[in-house]
Amino acid sequence: MATKKKIMIVNRKAPHGTIYAFESLEMALITAAFDQDVTLAFLDDGVYQLVKNQDTRPIETKNFTRAYRALPDYEIEKIYVERESLNARGLTPADLAVAVEVLDADTLAQRIMQQDVVFSA
Amino acid sequence: MATKKKIMIVNRKAPHGTIYAFESLEMALITAAFDQDVTLAFLDDGVYQLVKNQDTRPIETKNFTRAYRALPDYEIEKIYVERESLNARGLTPADLAVAVEVLDADTLAQRIMQQDVVFSA
Amino acid sequence: MKFTVLVNEGPYTHQASDTAFHFTKAALEKGHHVLRVFFYHDGVLNATALSVPPRDDRDVVKRWSTLAQQYQLDLVACIAAAERRGILDSEDAKRHGLEMDNLAPRFRISGLGQLVEAAIQADRVVVFGD
Amino acid sequence: MKFTVLVNEGPYTHQASDTAFHFTKAALEKGHHVLRVFFYHDGVLNATALSVPPRDDRDVVKRWSTLAQQYQLDLVACIAAAERRGILDSEDAKRHGLEMDNLAPRFRISGLGQLVEAAIQADRVVVFGD
Amino acid sequence: MAMLYTVNKSPLERNALESCLRHATVGTAILLIEDGVYGAMAQTAFTPALEQALQKLHIYALKPDIEARGIQDKILPGIALVDYGGFVDLVAQHSPVMAWL
Amino acid sequence: MAMLYTVNKSPLERNALESCLRHATVGTAILLIEDGVYGAMAQTAFTPALEQALQKLHIYALKPDIEARGIQDKILPGIALVDYGGFVDLVAQHSPVMAWL
């Protein structure tokens, strides 16, 4: 295990309606602890995960979305958000709770190709 | 319980990929046993449920789709299939294993409105 | 008014069980009568006695049990759906030669006919699922 | 070649567990090495000891256990995902003061790190889900 | 009595809301819940379809789900917000109720 | 090495296959499995998109899933059918593998 592996966690699902966003975030945090080259990608409805000011008290669930802001503390610095997905949802980076790198679909596709492992849920 | 209730079971999901089609069929058969006014509606990917010659041996699951042909034996005679859903999938009534009544979306919408209970999955 | 509630998905994975719970609670608090909450498809997984959620999250199963106790609510999981998914009451476990059962308090297991019967008697049927 | 397989959905409700099984079996029969099959999200429900499917259907849980025995396959369910969904081994049950556990033979429960570790060691990671 | 449709899916991931709108006759009430509330947002690729639907349908959205998703400032005008009690009232006032899952 | 995408969703219900195609670079292999095999059918509303994709991508479909769904006579020419062993071979021949769920 001398060399680091490039591991991407792809997020394409909205938060709250299903648990995938929450449990994928847990996976991202654990993966970061293994000192690998970790990337998070948000596209399609996955971009909703990063919207700021999500308040889950009215639905009485755990507000896991606050943890996205802690990603840099886990040394996860590559956080890609797809431009086309944002645009289709009327969102801009200013709507997000986290500093991200916005990539167009073609560039994101290139980054996916460069991975050793791609997790999705 | 003097009068019969109009109960519709709406099927919008493809078979095999998920269990909803199978378990909804079980629900239809049980409902029929209660001597109510039962209707089955198939639209969107639900129309795939009725395609003939489905052979689940290669995926080693139970071939519940054979039971659709037995629906008349359960005195379920109102089986509606949406025309627009068939067309979008390149299917015609000749592709189906069961004799059905093909309705356009507007007519189907009217039939839904007339129900007392609508089950979906 | 008389309601019957159908829950098609299990706890945590889909919000369906949460929404069904909040709907049922609100209906009861408004004085409506909820004849039965029926759990079908993965909904039967709401009836597990072994769910141990993290302390900082809601306890979906316990919340149903508590509401049932408070309002004498009838919580029924479909036997066919429950058996294939590993939810058994003691009688069912015994019949299949298993030494354990895992049905949560205030839930009972019965046939799909219990759903149809409650639907026939209700003024409204509301479905929650995926 | 070394494979790691990730299963995100439970038995019967989604085909994911079926496809993962047939993929894993085919890989083993071709002489590949499957380092680990990891069960996450609702995938942990594949590890229930209490599933009793109808006699005319496949037994998803038993099929995994049998394959594991035959090939010394490592079947691991994520502890956090399993606890909230009601899948417990005896140690876990004891820790939470429960008298029953329900882990199927040849499965074990461990942390998500086991997935990451197997992904790092594998030549390929294949994900099955909804 | 007018009927009530509930929709719990994001319109950009699944066809549930689109199919629901195609089957909604004049005067039908639609309640967007769970991920369905993303369909109530302004300036999305789905917004034109919803604006057109608003002309003949009564469209509601579940406020707790909107707040959970942080989109309370982006909801289309003309959509009425309800809480769980309001959801119960809508069910009581309409029949039948159908869930587009 | 070229990469492999798997898609297990019907293209008329969900956006997974459409999104996958939008991200598939020339030479990428796509394997349709489970309900994804409905995307391999001729004469559907999605067929034109797949025909276009066939010009730059290698598209496979899982034969057991096609037979289970009774659509073996309606598969687009140009799509290669594989069994579970062929699925394993595709995974061995490509990297990385990504599932569009």
XYZ file of C-alpha atoms in Angstrom:
704
model
C 0.000 0.000 0.000
C 2.806 2.420 -0.705
C 0.897 4.568 -3.185
C -2.361 6.300 -2.451
C -5.434 5.273 -4.359
C -7.676 7.782 -6.042
C -11.116 7.226 -4.533
C -14.176 9.205 -5.609
C -17.528 9.217 -3.859
C -20.250 10.224 -6.287
C -23.408 11.816 -4.893
C -26.401 11.948 -7.226
C -29.297 11.782 -4.770
C -31.184 14.428 -2.853
C -30.847 14.527 0.940
C -33.626 13.694 3.471
C -36.018 11.853 1.121
C -33.661 8.882 1.352
C -30.684 8.072 3.578
C -28.105 7.696 0.782
C -26.719 11.226 1.130
C -26.236 10.838 4.887
C -24.621 7.419 4.753
C -22.438 8.427 1.781
C -21.136 11.333 3.823
C -20.207 8.880 6.595
C -18.379 6.859 3.972
C -16.495 9.941 2.809
C -15.354 10.756 6.339
C -14.140 7.208 6.982
C -12.376 7.059 3.626
C -10.544 10.281 4.442
C -9.175 8.649 7.591
C -7.323 6.094 5.420
C -5.057 8.777 3.998
C -6.050 8.177 0.376
C -6.585 10.657 -2.465
C -10.285 11.343 -1.849
C -12.662 13.285 -4.095
C -16.341 14.044 -3.569
C -18.464 14.696 -6.636
C -21.963 16.163 -6.522
C -24.142 16.039 -9.611
C -27.800 15.674 -10.577
C -29.952 15.866 -7.415
C -26.810 15.324 -5.354
C -26.107 19.061 -5.543
C -29.103 19.613 -3.220
C -27.059 18.002 -0.444
C -24.853 21.086 -0.176
C -27.586 23.743 -0.044
C -27.092 26.008 2.963
C -29.513 26.638 5.838
C -31.069 23.191 5.789
C -33.034 22.872 9.024
C -34.313 19.367 9.730
C -35.986 20.204 13.047
C -39.431 20.433 11.385
C -39.106 16.836 10.113
C -37.415 15.711 13.358
C -34.445 14.004 11.729
C -30.750 14.389 12.464
C -29.275 17.350 10.613
C -26.293 15.584 9.078
C -25.915 18.352 6.477
C -24.009 20.478 9.002
C -21.132 18.023 8.617
C -20.486 19.051 5.015
C -18.948 22.242 6.359
C -16.456 20.111 8.278
C -15.099 18.363 5.189
C -11.936 20.490 5.056
C -11.186 19.458 8.666
C -11.057 15.885 7.415
C -8.624 17.014 4.718
C -11.156 16.371 1.977
C -10.345 19.240 -0.309
C -11.484 18.057 -3.698
C -15.197 18.787 -3.729
C -16.542 18.982 -7.239
C -20.008 20.206 -8.160
C -21.319 19.920 -11.692
C -22.249 23.198 -13.338
C -25.056 21.769 -15.493
C -26.683 20.189 -12.447
C -26.578 23.481 -10.545
C -27.990 25.400 -13.497
C -30.896 23.010 -14.038
C -31.849 23.503 -10.373
C -31.545 27.285 -10.349
C -28.642 27.157 -7.918
C -25.290 28.953 -7.795
C -22.219 28.355 -5.595
C -23.527 31.170 -3.365
C -26.438 28.886 -2.420
C -24.075 26.214 -1.077
C -22.803 25.786 2.475
C -19.348 24.676 1.371
C -16.605 26.077 -0.855
C -16.581 23.878 -3.939
C -14.981 23.655 -7.340
C -17.584 23.924 -10.079
C -16.807 21.740 -13.111
C -18.675 21.296 -16.343
C -19.893 17.794 -17.254
C -17.014 17.076 -19.637
C -14.373 17.977 -17.073
C -16.150 15.981 -14.381
C -16.247 12.991 -16.741
C -12.475 13.275 -17.159
C -11.992 13.326 -13.387
C -14.139 10.221 -12.985
C -11.984 8.411 -15.560
C -8.855 9.135 -13.543
C -10.077 7.323 -10.415
C -9.070 3.922 -9.122
C -12.282 3.436 -7.184
C -15.697 5.069 -7.616
C -18.301 4.642 -4.895
C -21.909 5.611 -5.497
C -25.220 5.168 -3.725
C -70.570 -2.793 4.368
C -73.642 -3.068 2.174
C -72.229 -1.264 -0.851
C -69.080 -2.224 -2.672
C -66.162 0.176 -2.669
C -64.358 1.131 -5.821
C -60.719 0.189 -5.224
C -57.991 0.812 -7.775
C -54.479 -0.568 -7.624
C -52.138 1.616 -9.647
C -48.982 0.047 -11.083
C -46.301 2.448 -12.274
C -43.124 0.425 -11.699
C -41.262 -2.089 -13.804
C -41.179 -5.723 -12.657
C -38.064 -7.609 -11.392
C -35.804 -4.595 -10.686
C -37.875 -4.040 -7.544
C -40.495 -6.126 -5.736
C -43.340 -3.581 -5.954
C -44.958 -5.164 -9.018
C -44.977 -8.614 -7.404
C -46.306 -7.513 -4.041
C -48.893 -5.215 -5.670
C -50.195 -8.192 -7.620
C -50.576 -10.081 -4.330
C -52.534 -7.107 -3.030
C -54.781 -7.170 -6.091
C -55.581 -10.857 -5.615
C -56.406 -10.405 -1.919
C -58.529 -7.343 -2.633
C -60.522 -9.292 -5.204
C -61.378 -11.853 -2.523
C -63.241 -9.135 -0.584
C -65.875 -8.853 -3.300
C -65.249 -5.167 -3.985
C -65.260 -3.264 -7.266
C -61.584 -3.748 -8.151
C -59.657 -2.067 -10.963
C -56.018 -2.514 -11.936
C -54.328 0.335 -13.770
C -50.962 0.050 -15.513
C -49.161 3.165 -16.635
C -45.614 4.508 -17.015
C -43.136 1.641 -16.451
C -45.973 -0.380 -14.931
C -46.998 -1.482 -18.422
C -43.813 -3.589 -18.563
C -45.376 -5.855 -15.924
C -47.791 -7.289 -18.490
C -45.305 -8.057 -21.275
C -45.637 -11.667 -22.393
C -42.959 -14.375 -22.373
C -41.127 -13.077 -19.320
C -38.786 -15.865 -18.224
C -37.137 -15.296 -14.858
C -35.164 -18.559 -14.796
C -31.965 -16.773 -15.941
C -32.141 -14.433 -12.911
C -33.350 -17.253 -10.625
C -36.327 -15.405 -9.185
C -39.922 -16.533 -8.893
C -41.845 -15.866 -12.103
C -44.825 -14.103 -10.567
C -45.744 -12.576 -13.943
C -47.516 -15.796 -14.933
C -50.194 -14.892 -12.398
C -51.354 -11.868 -14.426
C -52.988 -14.301 -16.821
C -55.045 -15.645 -13.923
C -56.597 -12.270 -13.085
C -59.923 -13.101 -14.777
C -60.157 -16.235 -12.584
C -60.136 -13.897 -9.602
C -62.950 -11.934 -11.233
C -60.707 -8.928 -11.774
C -62.008 -7.786 -15.103
C -61.181 -4.098 -15.195
C -57.574 -4.010 -16.315
C -56.656 -0.645 -17.771
C -53.441 0.116 -19.603
C -52.521 3.643 -20.605
C -52.080 4.200 -24.328
C -49.428 6.933 -23.989
C -47.318 4.711 -21.724
C -47.476 1.831 -24.215
C -46.581 4.111 -27.124
C -43.568 5.639 -25.370
C -42.250 2.104 -24.802
C -42.852 0.813 -28.335
C -45.452 -1.670 -27.092
C -48.898 -2.635 -28.357
C -51.637 -4.759 -26.751
C -50.316 -7.682 -28.844
C -47.143 -7.585 -26.732
C -49.096 -8.173 -23.514
C -49.905 -11.495 -21.848
C -53.376 -10.377 -20.739
C -56.453 -8.966 -22.433
C -56.649 -5.339 -21.334
C -58.615 -2.203 -22.011
C -56.378 0.516 -23.446
C -57.311 4.006 -22.250
C -55.788 7.353 -23.061
C -54.403 9.443 -20.186
C -57.468 11.689 -19.936
C -59.845 8.767 -19.662
C -57.610 7.029 -17.142
C -57.535 10.232 -15.091
C -61.350 10.225 -15.049
C -61.405 6.602 -13.858
C -58.966 7.414 -11.045
C -61.241 10.253 -9.908
C -64.182 7.855 -9.587
C -62.443 5.605 -7.047
C -63.030 5.416 -3.311
C -59.562 4.006 -2.620
C -56.371 4.171 -4.693
C -53.451 1.949 -3.735
C -50.026 2.515 -5.251
C -46.510 1.246 -4.652
C -63.127 11.032 9.962
C -61.756 7.493 9.639
C -58.290 7.076 8.117
C -56.282 4.040 7.071
C -52.548 4.594 6.575
C -50.323 2.388 4.429
C -46.524 2.497 4.887
C -44.481 0.908 2.096
C -40.896 1.624 3.199
C -38.684 0.792 6.137
C -37.231 3.136 8.742
C -34.360 5.555 7.980
C -33.730 4.530 4.367
C -36.764 6.392 3.047
C -38.558 9.334 4.595
C -41.893 7.582 3.977
C -42.091 6.162 7.489
C -41.276 9.570 9.012
C -43.917 11.357 6.979
C -46.483 8.644 7.706
C -45.741 9.001 11.415
C -46.120 12.782 11.453
C -49.290 12.529 9.361
C -50.795 9.886 11.659
C -49.889 11.827 14.791
C -51.370 15.035 13.372
C -54.572 13.205 12.380
C -54.949 11.749 15.873
C -54.272 15.112 17.501
C -57.007 16.646 15.367
C -59.430 14.045 16.691
C -59.599 11.860 13.612
C -59.815 8.121 13.993
C -56.962 6.100 12.489
C -58.406 2.637 12.023
C -55.118 0.984 11.249
C -51.558 1.656 10.121
C -50.617 -1.156 7.785
C -46.995 -1.916 6.914
C -46.340 -3.525 3.543
C -43.312 -4.059 1.267
C -40.205 -2.858 3.174
C -42.626 -1.080 5.513
C -42.622 -4.242 7.635
C -39.067 -3.346 8.687
C -40.569 -0.624 10.896
C -41.672 -3.481 13.148
C -38.216 -4.727 14.150
C -37.499 -4.885 17.868
C -33.759 -4.749 17.229
C -33.287 -1.276 15.768
C -30.712 0.721 17.738
C -30.372 4.181 16.204
C -27.629 6.601 17.267
C -28.531 8.636 20.329
C -28.621 11.915 18.369
C -31.253 10.637 15.908
C -34.961 9.831 16.224
C -36.015 6.284 17.123
C -38.484 5.477 14.354
C -39.622 2.106 15.696
C -40.050 3.229 19.291
C -41.942 6.312 18.156
C -44.548 4.122 16.406
C -44.844 1.869 19.468
C -45.309 4.858 21.764
C -47.943 6.446 19.537
C -49.769 3.124 19.388
C -49.828 2.888 23.159
C -50.981 6.461 23.568
C -53.868 6.207 21.093
C -54.633 2.466 21.065
C -53.434 2.502 17.475
C -53.491 -0.758 15.513
C -50.082 -1.341 13.860
C -50.127 -4.332 11.503
C -47.275 -5.724 9.385
C -48.085 -7.988 6.433
C -47.058 -11.547 7.214
C -45.874 -12.501 3.707
C -43.819 -9.327 3.332
C -42.447 -9.702 6.866
C -41.396 -13.332 6.550
C -39.207 -12.820 3.511
C -37.620 -9.761 5.127
C -36.871 -11.370 8.488
C -39.548 -9.900 10.768
C -41.218 -12.622 12.851
C -43.498 -12.761 15.868
C -43.000 -15.604 18.351
C -45.690 -17.788 16.819
C -44.323 -17.331 13.331
C -40.769 -18.043 14.491
C -41.899 -21.210 16.232
C -43.718 -22.410 13.122
C -40.526 -22.037 11.107
C -38.371 -23.720 13.743
C -36.508 -20.537 14.684
C -35.558 -19.791 18.267
C -35.762 -16.008 18.031
C -38.434 -13.529 17.116
C -38.015 -9.795 16.664
C -41.382 -8.055 16.584
C -41.403 -4.665 18.286
C -43.939 -3.869 21.035
C -47.454 -2.868 19.948
C -46.980 -4.217 16.413
C -48.769 -7.316 15.245
C -48.349 -9.480 12.160
C -51.304 -10.498 10.054
C -52.490 -10.937 6.484
C -53.007 -8.418 3.699
C -56.722 -8.827 4.245
C -56.308 -6.540 7.261
C -55.304 -3.764 4.886
C -58.222 -4.324 2.548
C -60.675 -4.539 5.436
C -59.392 -1.272 6.925
C -59.481 0.392 3.502
C -63.114 -0.615 3.041
C -64.082 0.768 6.442
C -62.116 4.014 6.176
C -63.234 7.345 4.770
C -59.717 7.914 3.444
C -56.696 5.764 2.634
C -53.307 7.473 2.505
C -50.237 5.748 1.101
C -46.601 6.550 1.952
C -43.799 4.942 -0.011
C -40.886 5.234 -2.400
C -7.871 -10.416 -10.278
C -8.973 -9.073 -6.869
C -12.551 -7.793 -6.559
C -14.410 -5.985 -3.799
C -18.208 -6.005 -4.037
C -20.493 -3.443 -2.376
C -24.190 -4.236 -1.893
C -26.414 -1.258 -1.044
C -29.886 -2.826 -0.962
C -31.681 -5.504 1.004
C -32.997 -8.839 -0.225
C -36.130 -9.154 -2.391
C -37.095 -5.461 -2.497
C -34.400 -4.560 -5.016
C -32.681 -6.823 -7.515
C -29.297 -5.407 -6.443
C -28.582 -8.234 -4.014
C -29.496 -10.853 -6.656
C -27.264 -9.292 -9.287
C -24.412 -8.894 -6.797
C -24.746 -12.554 -5.879
C -24.686 -13.792 -9.478
C -21.768 -11.478 -10.257
C -19.791 -12.646 -7.226
C -20.481 -16.312 -7.968
C -19.443 -15.904 -11.611
C -16.238 -14.112 -10.566
C -15.340 -16.872 -8.132
C -16.107 -19.566 -10.711
C -13.784 -17.822 -13.137
C -11.001 -18.035 -10.585
C -11.012 -14.404 -9.485
C -10.442 -13.530 -5.872
C -13.280 -11.709 -4.102
C -11.617 -10.011 -1.152
C -14.832 -9.018 0.544
C -18.534 -8.480 -0.035
C -19.512 -5.434 1.987
C -23.131 -4.676 2.845
C -24.034 -1.025 3.380
C -27.246 1.037 3.521
C -30.205 -1.409 3.338
C -27.685 -3.983 2.124
C -27.178 -4.957 5.765
C -30.647 -6.535 5.671
C -29.131 -9.374 3.624
C -27.545 -10.471 6.894
C -30.743 -11.298 8.783
C -31.006 -14.815 10.174
C -34.807 -14.571 10.290
C -35.731 -14.353 6.601
C -38.199 -17.085 5.647
C -39.005 -16.783 1.932
C -41.802 -18.795 0.317
C -40.728 -22.277 -0.752
C -41.134 -21.488 -4.468
C -38.708 -18.527 -4.344
C -34.949 -18.267 -3.915
C -33.485 -17.868 -0.409
C -31.294 -14.787 -0.797
C -29.730 -14.865 2.661
C -28.997 -18.579 2.689
C -27.511 -18.358 -0.792
C -24.959 -15.789 0.417
C -24.109 -17.898 3.474
C -23.619 -21.007 1.337
C -21.410 -19.202 -1.178
C -19.338 -17.838 1.700
C -18.832 -21.306 3.104
C -17.921 -22.745 -0.271
C -15.340 -20.083 -1.150
C -14.267 -18.794 2.286
C -15.881 -15.510 1.251
C -15.790 -12.615 3.712
C -19.310 -11.154 4.129
C -19.291 -7.954 6.207
C -22.238 -5.752 7.178
C -21.600 -2.168 8.293
C -22.240 -1.817 12.011
C -23.739 1.684 11.940
C -26.069 0.842 9.066
C -26.988 -2.483 10.691
C -27.765 -1.094 14.135
C -30.329 1.420 12.950
C -31.974 -1.228 10.759
C -32.185 -3.927 13.403
C -29.390 -6.328 12.436
C -27.269 -7.280 15.455
C -24.674 -9.894 16.286
C -24.639 -11.336 19.791
C -21.972 -8.966 21.073
C -23.763 -5.943 19.699
C -27.088 -7.107 21.135
C -25.521 -7.626 24.550
C -23.970 -4.171 24.477
C -27.383 -2.642 23.871
C -29.080 -4.775 26.508
C -31.090 -6.828 24.034
C -31.697 -10.518 24.572
C -31.818 -11.515 20.916
C -29.477 -11.235 17.978
C -30.240 -12.057 14.369
C -27.059 -12.273 12.308
C -27.123 -14.969 9.633
C -24.347 -17.612 9.473
C -21.083 -16.613 7.799
C -21.851 -12.880 7.995
C -19.970 -10.618 10.348
C -20.556 -7.052 11.463
C -17.782 -4.485 11.417
C -16.990 -0.880 10.570
C -17.007 0.980 7.265
C -13.232 0.895 7.401
C -13.470 -2.720 6.233
C -14.986 -1.472 2.991
C -12.324 1.163 2.444
C -9.538 -1.280 3.266
C -10.903 -3.855 0.812
C -11.362 -1.163 -1.847
C -7.730 -0.099 -1.463
C -6.483 -3.674 -1.810
C -8.735 -4.649 -4.720
C -8.078 -4.309 -8.431
C -11.763 -3.550 -8.989
C -14.658 -2.331 -6.856
C -18.168 -3.052 -8.119
C -21.237 -1.414 -6.574
C -24.796 -2.786 -6.652
C -27.651 -0.637 -5.433
C -30.832 1.269 -6.113
C -65.370 16.122 -4.404
C -61.999 17.047 -5.905
C -59.199 14.566 -5.499
C -55.752 14.884 -3.942
C -52.521 13.671 -5.458
C -49.354 13.477 -3.364
C -45.918 13.478 -5.016
C -42.733 12.703 -3.067
C -40.136 12.563 -5.871
C -37.799 15.176 -7.274
C -38.997 16.060 -10.788
C -35.465 16.134 -12.193
C -34.695 12.582 -11.061
C -37.975 10.768 -11.668
C -41.036 11.025 -13.844
C -43.580 10.919 -10.978
C -44.461 14.635 -10.877
C -44.530 14.946 -14.642
C -46.818 11.923 -14.912
C -48.991 13.224 -12.076
C -49.463 16.590 -13.800
C -50.375 14.803 -17.029
C -53.204 13.058 -15.170
C -54.450 15.974 -13.087
C -57.811 17.302 -14.223
C -58.880 20.895 -13.612
C -59.374 21.607 -9.920
C -57.318 18.673 -8.650
C -55.169 19.355 -5.589
C -51.534 18.301 -5.586
C -49.448 18.156 -2.428
C -45.678 18.038 -2.839
C -43.953 16.221 0.035
C -40.460 14.912 0.844
C -38.187 15.243 -2.214
C -41.266 16.304 -4.173
C -40.896 19.814 -2.726
C -37.936 20.411 -5.062
C -40.655 20.597 -7.712
C -41.963 23.757 -6.037
C -38.764 25.726 -6.663
C -38.498 28.747 -8.935
C -35.936 28.961 -11.740
C -35.356 25.256 -12.237
C -35.649 23.265 -15.456
C -39.020 22.016 -14.190
C -40.421 25.426 -13.196
C -42.179 26.173 -16.530
C -44.171 22.918 -16.268
C -45.224 23.753 -12.739
C -46.166 27.341 -13.602
C -48.423 26.011 -16.315
C -49.953 23.494 -13.906
C -50.660 26.259 -11.377
C -53.148 27.765 -13.805
C -55.558 24.863 -13.502
C -54.558 23.030 -10.310
C -54.273 23.769 -6.596
C -50.684 23.085 -5.644
C -49.534 22.711 -2.052
C -46.152 21.884 -0.560
C -45.208 20.546 2.871
C -43.422 23.311 4.762
C -41.407 21.041 7.095
C -39.895 19.351 4.030
C -39.116 22.708 2.422
C -37.324 23.961 5.526
C -35.412 20.686 5.911
C -34.065 21.238 2.400
C -33.198 24.915 2.900
C -35.266 26.106 -0.068
C -37.842 28.280 1.708
C -36.673 31.422 -0.130
C -36.978 29.833 -3.575
C -40.589 28.630 -3.668
C -42.774 29.666 -6.607
C -45.518 32.176 -5.811
C -48.940 30.537 -5.935
C -47.928 27.415 -4.058
C -49.599 27.140 -0.660
C -47.504 25.836 2.214
C -48.996 23.470 4.790
C -47.722 21.673 7.886
C -48.594 18.079 8.870
C -51.935 19.259 10.256
C -52.646 20.980 6.955
C -51.776 17.735 5.171
C -54.427 15.985 7.294
C -56.966 18.713 6.435
C -56.257 18.346 2.712
C -56.849 14.605 2.965
C -60.111 15.204 4.826
C -61.280 17.703 2.202
C -60.487 15.594 -0.877
C -61.282 12.121 -2.164
C -59.802 9.893 -3.330
C -56.172 10.426 -2.342
C -53.516 8.937 -4.578
C -49.746 8.795 -4.020
C -47.526 9.093 -7.100
C -44.620 7.041 -5.804
C -7.745 1.669 -19.855
C -11.330 2.485 -20.801
C -13.866 2.681 -18.004
C -17.114 0.827 -17.423
C -20.392 2.375 -16.388
C -23.268 0.213 -15.164
C -26.862 1.479 -15.285
C -29.720 -0.369 -13.577
C -32.585 2.116 -14.024
C -35.289 2.387 -16.653
C -34.591 5.511 -18.734
C -38.260 6.518 -18.840
C -38.598 6.538 -15.046
C -35.274 7.975 -13.913
C -32.500 10.191 -15.196
C -29.649 7.733 -14.492
C -29.073 6.503 -18.052
C -29.465 9.969 -19.540
C -26.984 11.386 -17.050
C -24.605 8.475 -17.637
C -24.628 9.051 -21.401
C -23.970 12.757 -20.839
C -20.789 11.803 -18.945
C -19.554 8.989 -21.181
C -16.470 9.892 -23.190
C -15.639 8.240 -26.510
C -14.778 4.566 -26.067
C -16.428 4.154 -22.662
C -18.253 0.865 -22.089
C -21.768 0.911 -20.664
C -23.458 -2.189 -19.299
C -27.227 -2.078 -18.871
C -28.446 -4.345 -16.056
C -31.685 -4.949 -14.147
C -34.327 -2.374 -15.171
C -31.588 -0.620 -17.155
C -32.095 -3.162 -19.955
C -35.340 -1.388 -20.905
C -32.976 1.271 -22.235
C -31.750 -1.234 -24.844
C -35.156 -1.544 -26.528
C -35.931 -0.410 -30.049
C -38.820 1.936 -30.845
C -39.136 3.578 -27.440
C -39.058 7.281 -26.613
C -35.468 6.773 -25.434
C -34.244 4.842 -28.485
C -32.960 7.876 -30.448
C -30.689 8.862 -27.537
C -29.293 5.354 -27.339
C -28.774 5.068 -31.086
C -26.749 8.260 -30.952
C -24.733 6.935 -28.013
C -23.970 3.707 -29.892
C -21.917 5.714 -32.360
C -19.253 6.568 -29.812
C -19.721 4.076 -26.962
C -19.635 0.311 -26.469
C -23.020 -0.666 -25.100
C -23.709 -4.024 -23.488
C -26.810 -5.446 -21.835
C -27.232 -8.312 -19.397
C -29.029 -11.144 -21.195
C -30.550 -12.772 -18.079
C -32.258 -9.453 -17.280
C -33.503 -9.097 -20.859
C -35.024 -12.579 -20.845
C -36.593 -12.033 -17.437
C -38.388 -9.021 -18.893
C -39.499 -10.760 -22.100
C -37.884 -8.174 -24.407
C -35.304 -10.347 -26.190
C -36.939 -9.738 -29.606
C -36.909 -5.954 -29.231
C -33.248 -5.171 -28.530
C -31.512 -2.551 -30.674
C -28.916 -3.901 -33.115
C -25.406 -2.966 -32.024
C -25.923 -3.802 -28.369
C -23.849 -6.777 -27.239
C -25.485 -9.221 -24.836
C -23.508 -10.758 -21.976
C -24.259 -13.198 -19.160
C -22.979 -12.887 -15.569
C -19.600 -14.303 -16.640
C -19.425 -11.690 -19.386
C -20.223 -9.019 -16.776
C -17.207 -10.227 -14.771
C -15.027 -10.100 -17.901
C -16.133 -6.530 -18.646
C -15.200 -5.497 -15.116
C -11.805 -7.179 -15.456
C -11.179 -5.423 -18.779
C -12.131 -1.894 -17.668
C -11.209 0.516 -14.895
C -12.630 2.209 -12.998
C -16.138 0.805 -12.765
C -18.914 3.175 -11.755
C -22.550 2.375 -11.014
C -25.143 5.010 -11.996
C -27.694 4.215 -9.315
